[in-house]
Amino acid sequence: MNLTLGVKVLIVVICALVSVIVGMVAGLIKHTPASPKGHAFLYGGGVFGGSLTLCLVVMTSLGVL
């Protein structure tokens, strides 16, 4: 595909926002009231990084980026 730079930036921003939502949900699922919050933040951050990487790799392999 021959997309403009603005569209590519928009796709990267959408991937980042979807990854933030996935990371937040993973952190909420990981958190229990009896445990400290740090573990849930680290888990959510790791899931965010993995989700963003996966999303960008898929977009690159499809030829969008």
mmCIF file of C-alpha atoms in Angstrom:
data_model
loop_
_atom_site.group_PDB
_atom_site.id
_atom_site.type_symbol
_atom_site.label_atom_id
_atom_site.label_comp_id
_atom_site.label_asym_id
_atom_site.label_seq_id
_atom_site.Cartn_x
_atom_site.Cartn_y
_atom_site.Cartn_z
ATOM 1 C CA MET A 1 0.000 0.000 0.000
ATOM 2 C CA ASN A 2 1.112 3.515 -0.660
ATOM 3 C CA LEU A 3 -0.252 5.468 2.296
ATOM 4 C CA THR A 4 0.668 9.002 3.239
ATOM 5 C CA LEU A 5 2.695 9.786 6.345
ATOM 6 C CA GLY A 6 -0.344 11.213 8.128
ATOM 7 C CA VAL A 7 -2.302 7.986 7.683
ATOM 8 C CA LYS A 8 0.649 5.916 8.897
ATOM 9 C CA VAL A 9 0.974 8.079 12.002
ATOM 10 C CA LEU A 10 -2.758 7.700 12.623
ATOM 11 C CA ILE A 11 -2.467 3.911 12.390
ATOM 12 C CA VAL A 12 0.434 3.893 14.871
ATOM 13 C CA VAL A 13 -1.558 6.082 17.279
ATOM 14 C CA ILE A 14 -4.554 3.748 16.987
ATOM 15 C CA CYS A 15 -2.292 0.764 17.706
ATOM 16 C CA ALA A 16 -0.898 2.545 20.759
ATOM 17 C CA LEU A 17 -4.370 3.393 22.094
ATOM 18 C CA VAL A 18 -5.604 -0.167 21.613
ATOM 19 C CA SER A 19 -2.491 -1.415 23.405
ATOM 20 C CA VAL A 20 -3.121 0.980 26.308
ATOM 21 C CA ILE A 21 -6.637 -0.395 26.680
ATOM 22 C CA VAL A 22 -5.363 -3.994 26.566
ATOM 23 C CA GLY A 23 -2.684 -3.174 29.164
ATOM 24 C CA MET A 24 -5.211 -1.500 31.466
ATOM 25 C CA VAL A 25 -7.562 -4.478 31.294
ATOM 26 C CA ALA A 26 -4.689 -6.886 31.977
ATOM 27 C CA GLY A 27 -3.595 -4.814 34.975
ATOM 28 C CA LEU A 28 -7.125 -4.739 36.334
ATOM 29 C CA ILE A 29 -7.454 -8.497 35.940
ATOM 30 C CA LYS A 30 -4.079 -9.074 37.637
ATOM 31 C CA HIS A 31 -4.813 -6.807 40.623
ATOM 32 C CA THR A 32 -6.328 -8.248 43.775
ATOM 33 C CA PRO A 33 -7.245 -6.125 46.809
ATOM 34 C CA ALA A 34 -4.798 -7.944 49.095
ATOM 35 C CA SER A 35 -1.746 -7.504 46.825
ATOM 36 C CA PRO A 36 0.286 -4.330 46.228
ATOM 37 C CA LYS A 37 -0.497 -2.300 43.130
ATOM 38 C CA GLY A 38 3.055 -2.367 41.770
ATOM 39 C CA HIS A 39 2.740 -5.892 40.446
ATOM 40 C CA ALA A 40 -0.397 -5.000 38.512
ATOM 41 C CA PHE A 41 1.298 -1.918 37.008
ATOM 42 C CA LEU A 42 4.311 -3.942 35.900
ATOM 43 C CA TYR A 43 2.115 -6.675 34.464
ATOM 44 C CA GLY A 44 -0.019 -4.134 32.583
ATOM 45 C CA GLY A 45 3.100 -2.421 31.258
ATOM 46 C CA GLY A 46 4.488 -5.698 29.988
ATOM 47 C CA VAL A 47 1.222 -6.548 28.294
ATOM 48 C CA PHE A 48 1.145 -3.051 26.760
ATOM 49 C CA GLY A 49 4.628 -3.540 25.310
ATOM 50 C CA GLY A 50 3.794 -6.956 23.944
ATOM 51 C CA SER A 51 0.507 -5.814 22.488
ATOM 52 C CA LEU A 52 2.046 -2.776 20.802
ATOM 53 C CA THR A 53 4.846 -4.881 19.357
ATOM 54 C CA LEU A 54 2.410 -7.476 18.056
ATOM 55 C CA CYS A 55 0.138 -4.833 16.525
ATOM 56 C CA LEU A 56 3.013 -3.064 14.754
ATOM 57 C CA VAL A 57 4.469 -6.336 13.472
ATOM 58 C CA VAL A 58 1.093 -7.351 12.052
ATOM 59 C CA MET A 59 0.635 -3.952 10.387
ATOM 60 C CA THR A 60 4.127 -4.138 8.920
ATOM 61 C CA SER A 61 3.610 -7.661 7.593
ATOM 62 C CA LEU A 62 0.342 -6.603 5.978
ATOM 63 C CA GLY A 63 2.188 -3.801 4.220
ATOM 64 C CA VAL A 64 0.332 -0.975 5.922
ATOM 65 C CA LEU A 65 3.397 0.573 7.569
#
